[in-house]
Coordinates of C-alpha atoms and ligand atoms in Angstrom, one line a residue:
X1 CA 37.3 -6.2 -35.0
X2 CA 35.8 -8.2 -38.2
X3 CA 32.6 -6.3 -37.5
X4 CA 34.3 -3.4 -38.9
X5 CA 35.3 -5.2 -42.1
X6 CA 31.0 -6.3 -42.5
X7 CA 30.2 -2.5 -42.2
X8 CA 32.3 -1.0 -44.0
X9 CA 31.3 -3.5 -46.5
X10 CA 27.8 -2.4 -46.4
X11 CA 28.9 1.1 -46.5
X12 CA 30.7 0.2 -50.0
X13 CA 27.7 -1.4 -51.2
X14 CA 25.6 1.3 -50.5
X15 CA 27.8 4.0 -51.9
X16 CA 28.5 5.5 -49.0
X17 CA 31.9 4.7 -47.8
X18 CA 34.4 7.8 -47.8
X19 CA 38.1 8.1 -48.7
X20 CA 41.0 9.8 -48.2
X21 CA 42.2 12.0 -51.6
X22 CA 45.8 13.8 -51.7
X23 CA 45.0 17.3 -53.1
X24 CA 47.7 19.9 -53.5
X25 CA 47.9 24.2 -54.1
X26 CA 48.9 24.7 -57.5
X27 CA 51.4 28.0 -57.6
X28 CA 50.1 31.3 -58.1
X29 CA 46.6 29.5 -59.4
X30 CA 44.3 29.8 -56.1
X31 CA 41.5 28.7 -58.3
X32 CA 43.0 25.3 -58.8
X33 CA 44.0 22.2 -57.0
X34 CA 46.3 19.2 -58.1
X35 CA 44.8 15.8 -57.6
X36 CA 45.8 12.5 -59.0
X37 CA 49.0 14.5 -61.1
X38 CA 46.3 16.4 -62.4
X39 CA 45.2 20.2 -62.9
X40 CA 41.6 20.8 -61.5
X41 CA 39.6 23.7 -61.3
X42 CA 38.8 23.6 -57.5
X43 CA 35.0 24.2 -57.1
X44 CA 35.4 22.1 -53.8
X45 CA 37.3 24.4 -51.7
X46 CA 36.5 27.0 -48.7
X47 CA 38.9 29.4 -49.9
X48 CA 36.2 31.8 -50.2
X49 CA 38.1 35.3 -50.8
X50 CA 40.9 32.7 -52.2
X51 CA 43.2 33.8 -49.3
X52 CA 45.3 30.8 -48.7
X53 CA 48.2 31.2 -50.7
X54 CA 48.3 35.0 -49.7
X55 CA 51.5 36.0 -49.7
X56 CA 51.2 38.8 -46.8
X57 CA 49.8 36.0 -45.1
X58 CA 52.7 33.4 -45.7
X59 CA 55.3 35.7 -45.1
X60 CA 53.4 36.0 -41.4
X61 CA 53.3 33.0 -40.3
X62 CA 57.0 32.2 -41.6
X63 CA 58.3 35.1 -39.7
X64 CA 56.6 34.1 -36.9
X65 CA 57.4 30.4 -36.8
X66 CA 61.1 31.5 -37.1
X67 CA 60.8 33.5 -33.8
X68 CA 58.2 31.9 -31.9
X69 CA 58.8 28.6 -32.6
X70 CA 56.8 25.4 -34.5
X71 CA 54.2 24.7 -31.0
X72 CA 52.5 27.2 -28.2
X73 CA 53.6 24.2 -25.8
X74 CA 50.3 24.0 -23.7
X75 CA 47.2 25.7 -23.1
X76 CA 45.9 28.7 -23.2
X77 CA 45.5 29.0 -19.7
X78 CA 48.7 27.4 -18.9
X79 CA 51.7 28.7 -20.9
X80 CA 50.3 28.7 -24.5
X81 CA 49.0 31.9 -24.2
X82 CA 51.4 34.6 -26.3
X83 CA 51.1 38.1 -27.0
X84 CA 49.5 37.7 -30.5
X85 CA 46.9 36.1 -29.3
X86 CA 45.3 39.3 -27.1
X87 CA 45.9 41.6 -30.0
X88 CA 44.4 39.9 -32.3
X89 CA 41.8 39.1 -29.7
X90 CA 41.4 43.5 -29.7
X91 CA 41.2 43.2 -33.3
X92 CA 38.4 40.5 -33.8
X93 CA 36.7 42.1 -31.1
X94 CA 36.8 46.1 -32.9
X95 CA 35.7 44.4 -36.5
X96 CA 32.5 42.7 -34.9
X97 CA 31.9 45.5 -32.6
X98 CA 31.5 43.7 -29.7
X99 CA 32.7 43.6 -26.0
X100 CA 35.1 40.9 -26.5
X101 CA 36.4 38.2 -28.9
X102 CA 38.1 34.6 -27.6
X103 CA 39.6 32.5 -30.5
X104 CA 39.4 28.7 -30.6
X105 CA 41.5 26.1 -32.2
X106 CA 39.4 25.3 -35.0
X107 CA 35.3 25.8 -35.5
X108 CA 34.4 22.5 -34.4
X109 CA 36.0 23.2 -30.7
X110 CA 34.5 26.3 -31.0
X111 CA 31.0 25.1 -31.3
X112 CA 31.4 22.2 -29.0
X113 CA 33.0 23.8 -26.4
X114 CA 30.5 26.9 -26.4
X115 CA 27.2 25.0 -26.5
X116 CA 28.1 23.2 -23.7
X117 CA 29.4 25.9 -21.9
X118 CA 25.9 27.9 -21.9
X119 CA 23.9 24.6 -21.5
X120 CA 23.8 21.7 -19.4
X121 CA 21.1 19.2 -18.1
X122 CA 17.8 20.5 -17.1
X123 CA 18.3 23.2 -20.3
X124 CA 17.7 22.9 -23.9
X125 CA 19.1 24.0 -27.2
X126 CA 17.0 24.6 -30.3
X127 CA 19.2 23.5 -33.7
X128 CA 18.0 23.4 -37.1
X129 CA 17.7 20.4 -38.5
X130 CA 20.5 21.3 -41.2
X131 CA 22.7 23.0 -38.9
X132 CA 26.7 21.7 -38.9
X133 CA 28.1 18.6 -37.3
X134 CA 30.1 20.5 -34.6
X135 CA 26.2 21.8 -33.4
X136 CA 24.6 18.9 -33.1
X137 CA 27.9 17.5 -31.1
X138 CA 28.4 20.2 -29.0
X139 CA 24.6 19.2 -27.8
X140 CA 24.9 15.6 -27.3
X141 CA 28.1 16.7 -25.2
X142 CA 26.0 19.6 -23.3
X143 CA 23.6 16.7 -21.9
X144 CA 21.0 19.6 -22.8
X145 CA 17.8 18.6 -24.2
X146 CA 18.0 18.2 -28.1
X147 CA 15.1 20.5 -29.6
X148 CA 15.8 19.9 -33.5
X149 CA 13.7 21.9 -35.7
X150 CA 12.4 21.6 -39.3
X151 CA 14.7 23.4 -41.7
X152 CA 14.1 27.0 -41.2
X153 CA 11.1 26.3 -40.2
X154 CA 9.8 29.0 -37.7
X155 CA 6.6 27.3 -36.8
X156 CA 7.8 24.7 -35.7
X157 CA 10.5 26.7 -33.5
X158 CA 7.8 28.3 -32.0
X159 CA 6.0 24.8 -31.4
X160 CA 9.1 23.8 -29.6
X161 CA 10.1 27.0 -27.7
X162 CA 6.6 26.6 -25.9
X163 CA 7.0 23.1 -24.8
X164 CA 9.8 24.4 -23.2
X165 CA 8.9 27.7 -22.5
X166 CA 9.9 27.0 -18.5
X167 CA 13.4 25.0 -18.9
X168 CA 16.4 26.6 -16.8
X169 CA 18.5 28.1 -19.9
X170 CA 17.4 27.7 -23.8
X171 CA 19.5 28.2 -26.4
X172 CA 18.2 28.6 -30.0
X173 CA 21.7 27.9 -32.5
X174 CA 21.6 28.4 -36.4
X175 CA 24.3 28.2 -39.2
X176 CA 24.2 31.6 -40.7
X177 CA 24.6 30.7 -43.9
X178 CA 23.8 26.5 -44.4
X179 CA 27.0 24.3 -45.3
X180 CA 25.4 21.9 -47.6
X181 CA 22.5 23.9 -48.9
X182 CA 24.1 27.7 -49.0
X183 CA 20.8 29.5 -48.3
X184 CA 20.4 31.4 -45.2
X185 CA 19.1 31.0 -41.9
X186 CA 16.0 33.6 -41.1
X187 CA 17.9 35.6 -39.0
X188 CA 15.3 38.3 -38.4
X189 CA 12.8 36.0 -37.0
X190 CA 15.2 34.0 -34.8
X191 CA 16.2 37.2 -33.0
X192 CA 12.4 37.7 -32.5
X193 CA 11.6 34.3 -31.1
X194 CA 14.8 35.0 -28.9
X195 CA 13.4 38.0 -27.6
X196 CA 9.8 36.6 -27.3
X197 CA 10.7 33.2 -25.4
X198 CA 13.9 35.2 -23.7
X199 CA 16.5 32.4 -24.9
X200 CA 19.6 33.1 -26.1
X201 CA 20.9 33.1 -29.6
X202 CA 24.4 31.6 -31.0
X203 CA 24.8 32.1 -34.8
X204 CA 27.8 30.4 -36.8
X205 CA 29.1 32.5 -39.3
X206 CA 31.7 29.8 -40.6
X207 CA 30.5 30.2 -44.3
X208 CA 29.4 33.8 -43.9
X209 CA 32.1 35.7 -42.2
X210 CA 34.2 37.2 -44.5
X211 CA 32.0 37.4 -47.5
X212 CA 28.6 39.6 -46.1
X213 CA 29.2 43.1 -44.3
X214 CA 31.1 45.8 -45.0
X215 CA 34.2 44.4 -43.4
X216 CA 33.1 40.8 -44.4
X217 CA 31.8 41.2 -41.0
X218 CA 29.2 38.7 -41.2
X219 CA 25.5 38.1 -42.4
X220 CA 24.2 39.5 -38.7
X221 CA 26.4 42.6 -39.5
X222 CA 24.9 42.3 -43.3
X223 CA 21.4 42.5 -41.8
X224 CA 21.7 45.1 -39.1
X225 CA 21.4 42.2 -36.2
X226 CA 24.6 42.5 -34.7
X227 CA 24.0 43.8 -31.4
X228 CA 20.7 41.0 -31.4
X229 CA 22.8 37.8 -31.1
X230 CA 24.3 36.7 -28.1
X231 CA 27.4 34.6 -29.3
X232 CA 28.5 35.5 -32.5
X233 CA 30.7 32.5 -33.9
X234 CA 33.2 32.1 -37.3
X235 CA 36.0 30.3 -38.3
X236 CA 39.5 31.2 -39.9
X237 CA 39.1 28.2 -41.9
X238 CA 37.5 29.0 -44.9
X239 CA 37.1 32.8 -46.2
X240 CA 40.4 34.1 -44.0
X241 CA 41.9 30.6 -46.1
X242 CA 43.5 29.8 -42.5
X243 CA 42.6 27.8 -39.7
X244 CA 41.2 28.3 -36.3
X245 CA 38.0 29.8 -34.9
X246 CA 36.6 33.1 -32.8
X247 CA 33.5 33.8 -30.3
X248 CA 32.6 37.2 -30.9
X249 CA 30.5 38.7 -27.7
X250 CA 30.0 40.4 -24.3
X251 CA 32.5 40.6 -21.7
X252 CA 30.7 38.5 -19.5
X253 CA 30.2 35.7 -22.1
X254 CA 34.2 35.2 -23.1
X255 CA 35.2 35.8 -19.5
X256 CA 32.5 32.7 -18.9
X257 CA 34.0 30.6 -21.6
X258 CA 37.7 30.6 -20.5
X259 CA 36.1 29.5 -17.1
X260 CA 33.7 26.6 -18.6
X261 CA 35.1 25.9 -22.0
X262 CA 36.4 22.8 -22.2
X263 CA 38.3 22.7 -25.7
X264 CA 39.7 25.8 -24.9
X265 CA 40.5 24.8 -20.9
X266 CA 41.9 21.1 -22.1
X267 CA 44.2 21.7 -25.8
X268 CA 47.1 22.9 -26.9
X269 CA 46.6 26.7 -27.9
X270 CA 47.2 27.4 -31.5
X271 CA 50.8 28.1 -32.6
X272 CA 51.6 31.4 -32.6
X273 CA 52.1 31.5 -36.5
X274 CA 49.0 30.7 -37.1
X275 CA 47.9 33.9 -35.1
X276 CA 50.6 35.7 -37.2
X277 CA 48.3 34.6 -40.2
X278 CA 44.9 35.0 -38.9
X279 CA 46.0 38.8 -38.2
X280 CA 47.8 39.4 -41.4
X281 CA 44.3 37.6 -43.2
X282 CA 41.7 40.0 -40.4
X283 CA 43.5 42.9 -42.6
X284 CA 43.0 41.6 -45.8
X285 CA 39.1 40.3 -45.3
X286 CA 38.1 44.1 -44.4
X287 CA 40.4 46.1 -46.5
X288 CA 39.6 43.6 -49.9
X289 CA 35.5 44.4 -50.6
X290 CA 36.7 43.0 -54.2
X291 CA 36.9 39.8 -53.3
X292 CA 33.4 39.7 -51.7
X293 CA 31.8 41.9 -54.7
X294 CA 33.8 39.2 -57.0
X295 CA 32.5 36.2 -54.8
X296 CA 28.7 37.1 -54.6
X297 CA 28.3 38.0 -58.6
X298 CA 30.1 34.2 -59.2
X299 CA 27.8 32.6 -57.0
X300 CA 25.0 34.4 -58.7
X301 CA 26.1 33.3 -62.0
X302 CA 27.2 30.4 -61.5
X303 CA 23.7 29.4 -59.4
X304 CA 20.9 30.9 -62.1
X305 CA 23.0 29.3 -65.1
X306 CA 22.6 25.7 -63.7
X307 CA 19.2 26.5 -62.8
X308 CA 18.8 27.7 -66.4
X309 CA 20.5 24.7 -67.6
X310 CA 17.6 22.4 -65.3
X311 CA 19.5 21.3 -62.3
X312 CA 17.8 21.6 -58.8
X313 CA 20.0 24.1 -57.2
X314 CA 18.4 24.1 -54.3
X315 CA 17.2 27.7 -52.7
X316 CA 20.0 29.4 -51.6
X317 CA 21.9 32.6 -53.2
X318 CA 25.2 32.4 -51.2
X319 CA 28.9 31.0 -53.2
X320 CA 27.8 27.3 -52.2
X321 CA 25.4 26.7 -54.7
X322 CA 24.3 22.3 -54.5
X323 CA 23.0 19.9 -57.4
X324 CA 20.9 18.0 -55.6
X325 CA 20.9 14.5 -57.7
X326 CA 19.3 12.2 -54.9
X327 CA 21.0 9.0 -55.5
X328 CA 24.5 7.9 -54.0
X329 CA 25.7 5.9 -56.8
X330 CA 24.7 8.4 -59.2
X331 CA 26.3 11.4 -57.3
X332 CA 29.2 9.6 -56.9
X333 CA 29.7 9.3 -60.6
X334 CA 28.7 13.0 -61.5
X335 CA 31.8 13.9 -59.4
X336 CA 34.0 11.5 -61.3
X337 CA 32.7 12.5 -64.3
X338 CA 33.6 15.7 -63.2
X339 CA 37.4 14.9 -62.2
X340 CA 37.2 13.8 -65.5
X341 CA 36.4 17.0 -67.1
X342 CA 39.0 18.4 -65.3
X343 CA 36.7 20.0 -62.4
X344 CA 37.0 19.1 -58.5
X345 CA 33.5 19.0 -56.6
X346 CA 33.0 16.4 -54.4
X347 CA 29.8 14.0 -54.0
X348 CA 28.0 15.1 -50.7
X349 CA 26.3 12.0 -49.6
X350 CA 24.0 10.8 -46.3
X351 CA 24.4 10.9 -43.2
X352 CA 26.3 14.7 -44.4
X353 CA 23.1 15.4 -45.8
X354 CA 19.7 13.6 -45.7
X355 CA 18.6 10.2 -47.0
X356 CA 17.9 11.0 -51.0
X357 CA 19.8 14.1 -51.3
X358 CA 22.9 13.4 -52.2
X359 CA 24.2 16.1 -54.4
X360 CA 27.3 17.7 -55.8
X361 CA 28.4 20.7 -53.6
X362 CA 30.2 23.5 -55.6
X363 CA 31.6 26.0 -53.5
X364 CA 33.5 29.4 -55.1
X365 CA 36.4 31.7 -54.8
X366 CA 36.7 35.3 -55.5
X367 CA 39.4 33.5 -57.4
X368 CA 37.4 32.1 -60.4
X369 CA 36.9 34.2 -63.1
X370 CA 33.7 34.1 -65.3
X371 CA 35.3 32.8 -68.1
X372 CA 36.3 29.7 -66.0
X373 CA 33.0 29.0 -64.2
X374 CA 30.9 29.4 -67.6
X375 CA 33.2 26.8 -69.3
X376 CA 32.5 24.5 -65.7
X377 CA 28.8 24.9 -66.2
X378 CA 29.0 24.3 -70.1
X379 CA 30.8 20.8 -68.9
X380 CA 28.3 20.5 -65.6
X381 CA 25.7 20.8 -68.1
X382 CA 26.9 17.9 -70.6
X383 CA 27.4 15.2 -67.8
X384 CA 24.2 15.8 -66.7
X385 CA 22.5 15.1 -69.6
X386 CA 24.7 12.3 -70.3
X387 CA 23.9 11.0 -66.8
X388 CA 20.6 12.0 -67.0
X389 CA 20.5 14.3 -64.5
X390 CA 18.8 16.7 -66.9
X391 CA 17.2 16.5 -69.9
X392 CA 17.9 17.8 -73.3
Ligands
PLP401 C1 28.9 25.9 -40.0 C2 30.3 25.2 -39.7 N1 30.3 25.0 -38.2 C3 31.2 24.8 -37.8 C4 32.4 24.0 -38.7 C5 34.0 23.5 -38.5 O1 34.9 24.7 -38.2 P1 36.5 24.1 -39.0 O2 36.3 23.9 -40.2 O3 37.1 25.4 -38.7 O4 36.5 23.3 -37.5 C6 32.2 24.1 -40.0 C7 33.4 23.2 -40.7 O5 32.9 22.6 -41.9 C8 31.5 24.4 -40.9 O6 30.7 24.2 -42.1

């Protein structure tokens, strides 16, 4: 096992080693986290709507835990499929205005399972260069050809679609909001290219579900494109504040996935208590418009303040706000200084982001107040000046 030590040393020398670090919730303060005994403003979580500590969700989980027990005991195709699953899937399909829905254990398994089920040898998957790792891994597992197009470059995608026009099945897959940049996919153009080349279109709404759309349905709904997308995927681990994932689409799609999606077939069903928690969260996500409104305006305020302070915040307009730093070590130092100033925000480095684009990824929550964010911007600006990331 010596090779591991050696390669770990190399990672450490390049400021690329990753560490686990304990964090915990702060009672009654959903926008904060405890780390190393200190309370920090949490600008690193994906609990966008501030629902993870919501009493209605906790109570639903607790009640079901007491009646149904800890685990589901088997795959959904064996004895793990309890009635609340079906009820949740009906509610999800109604929410998304789709024919059917299917719950997966998490977003990683949903993406890897769906892509493997839709494409195989002889097929091609067109995937944005900045898509999430679970999409990339799904493509690798599918054994289909991976046609990676430059980020949001529709001309490049078109060239690749043309090149592969005679392939058996073609699947275009994209994040709706890119997780490390916070910018939007060009969904309208993707829809028209899908029609032009007879491809399927899959959209991952992990960072847009709950946030966009009248009832939090996601960016496809916000843009009126919900009927143009063949596979609509999202997670319950971010805006919903729980855990798990969903896929919505036609009845045929869901029937196919039940038969072909390996992570669904060969893995134990989510515990029933989680299903109860997700159902409680779905009701809140649909009803609590104020959370979406507050989150989106917080995102705009925070982004424009950091931009005005001289930071490179990319081109997005979502509640994910990157501060691009470039150098890995400098990004790590920035993150440590933030912690010293009472802010939790992590340094994201390659391979999660391309070489030379290490960054601090700030992610906001409806739980943050304007004052907290304004104060945070002042502290971030001071650190930026101290480390030479921005000039006076
Ligand atoms: C775009 C995207 N898709 C999928 C996932 C995986 O979701 P989950 O955390 O539920 O496994 C993530 C999570 O980080 C993500 O950012």
